[in-house]
Amino acid sequence: MPKTFLVDTTRCTACRGCQLACKEWHDLPANHTKQLGTHQNPPDLNPNNLKIVRFHEYLDEQGNVVWNFFPEQCRHCLTPPCVDVADMAVPGAMIQDKKTGAVLATEKSSQLSEEDAQAVQDACPYNIPRRDPKNGRLTKCDMCIDRVSAGMQPICVKTCPTGAMVFGEREELLPVAKKRLEVAKKRWPKAFLADMEDVSVIYLLADTKDKYYEFAAFM
Ligand code: SF4
Ligand code: SF4
Ligand code: SF4
């Protein structure tokens, strides 16, 4: 069974510890950014940010301001379309680790033509891979495969101070996810587990996906 993350967004305070820890562990440099009127920074995933915390603010029916946070990363799909599409052009450019289920962009991804790299990006239902203009490699969350293979937790999970993220064996995590959903529904009746049957990074959302961002859930 693949490894699985549960990301309970109802517990996320948008501290961005996970975002920063991911950068530090992967030795990724800072980006030059501008203040765009939101705390979301940088504005999007990029080769230096394999994880970003998305912010979405809106007024509810009572006129109250609601702020939703979404720590975004690759979902490590159980049947990853990015691997299928990459294989048609450059076999091995994207692979799925059998033991953990981690979906990885390899050095071979730099051999993809512009069109083929775009096709891989377009195949992703969550709009995750980004191409590094410096070396042509596709970049995305690697499940901290080095840590996980050594029996450690992904650094974003280890860093999270609120318990919003949990990582473990799929068969152990699914009952935890369902239990958390049951509790969440008492306060947020529209809460749901996004695409639970298809992904290894399961998000518990308090509201419909449009209250987070375009690619928060596929179904
Ligand atoms: Fe591939 Fe996108 Fe699924 Fe990640 S989320 S495994 S990049 S298809
Ligand atoms: Fe980054 Fe590792 Fe978390 Fe993926 S699992 S978002 S690579 S820290
Ligand atoms: Fe949310 Fe935890 Fe990430 Fe902080 S570390 S932004 S609480 S998921």
mmCIF file of C-alpha atoms and ligand atoms in Angstrom, residues 5 18-19 21-23 25-26 50-52 72-74 76 140-148 154-157 165 167, ligand 2:
data_model
loop_
_atom_site.group_PDB
_atom_site.id
_atom_site.type_symbol
_atom_site.label_atom_id
_atom_site.label_comp_id
_atom_site.label_asym_id
_atom_site.label_seq_id
_atom_site.Cartn_x
_atom_site.Cartn_y
_atom_site.Cartn_z
ATOM 1 C CA PHE A 5 -0.809 12.248 3.607
ATOM 2 C CA CYS A 18 5.747 23.594 5.856
ATOM 3 C CA GLN A 19 6.488 25.811 2.864
ATOM 4 C CA ALA A 21 10.818 23.627 5.658
ATOM 5 C CA CYS A 22 10.334 22.177 2.165
ATOM 6 C CA LYS A 23 12.608 24.858 0.714
ATOM 7 C CA TRP A 25 15.318 20.555 3.076
ATOM 8 C CA HIS A 26 15.648 20.759 -0.711
ATOM 9 C CA LEU A 50 7.553 22.749 -4.355
ATOM 10 C CA LYS A 51 4.907 23.677 -1.811
ATOM 11 C CA ILE A 52 2.981 26.912 -1.261
ATOM 12 C CA GLU A 72 -0.593 22.906 -1.915
ATOM 13 C CA GLN A 73 1.678 20.134 -3.185
ATOM 14 C CA CYS A 74 1.681 17.242 -5.662
ATOM 15 C CA HIS A 76 1.023 11.680 -5.724
ATOM 16 C CA LYS A 140 7.448 19.094 -8.100
ATOM 17 C CA CYS A 141 7.107 17.692 -4.577
ATOM 18 C CA ASP A 142 9.099 14.439 -4.287
ATOM 19 C CA MET A 143 7.366 13.224 -1.086
ATOM 20 C CA CYS A 144 10.758 13.802 0.591
ATOM 21 C CA ILE A 145 11.635 10.368 -0.807
ATOM 22 C CA ASP A 146 15.100 10.499 0.771
ATOM 23 C CA ARG A 147 13.632 10.976 4.234
ATOM 24 C CA VAL A 148 10.722 8.563 3.762
ATOM 25 C CA PRO A 154 8.357 14.275 5.090
ATOM 26 C CA ILE A 155 9.817 17.482 6.454
ATOM 27 C CA CYS A 156 6.590 19.473 5.898
ATOM 28 C CA VAL A 157 4.658 16.994 8.028
ATOM 29 C CA MET A 165 -0.703 17.182 8.297
ATOM 30 C CA PHE A 167 1.613 10.913 7.102
HETATM 31 FE FE1 SF4 B 2 8.071 19.453 0.107
HETATM 32 FE FE2 SF4 B 2 8.672 17.032 1.005
HETATM 33 FE FE3 SF4 B 2 6.390 18.175 1.744
HETATM 34 FE FE4 SF4 B 2 6.704 17.367 -0.769
HETATM 35 S S1 SF4 B 2 6.639 16.061 1.032
HETATM 36 S S2 SF4 B 2 5.849 19.312 -0.104
HETATM 37 S S3 SF4 B 2 8.877 17.744 -1.106
HETATM 38 S S4 SF4 B 2 8.459 18.892 2.214
#
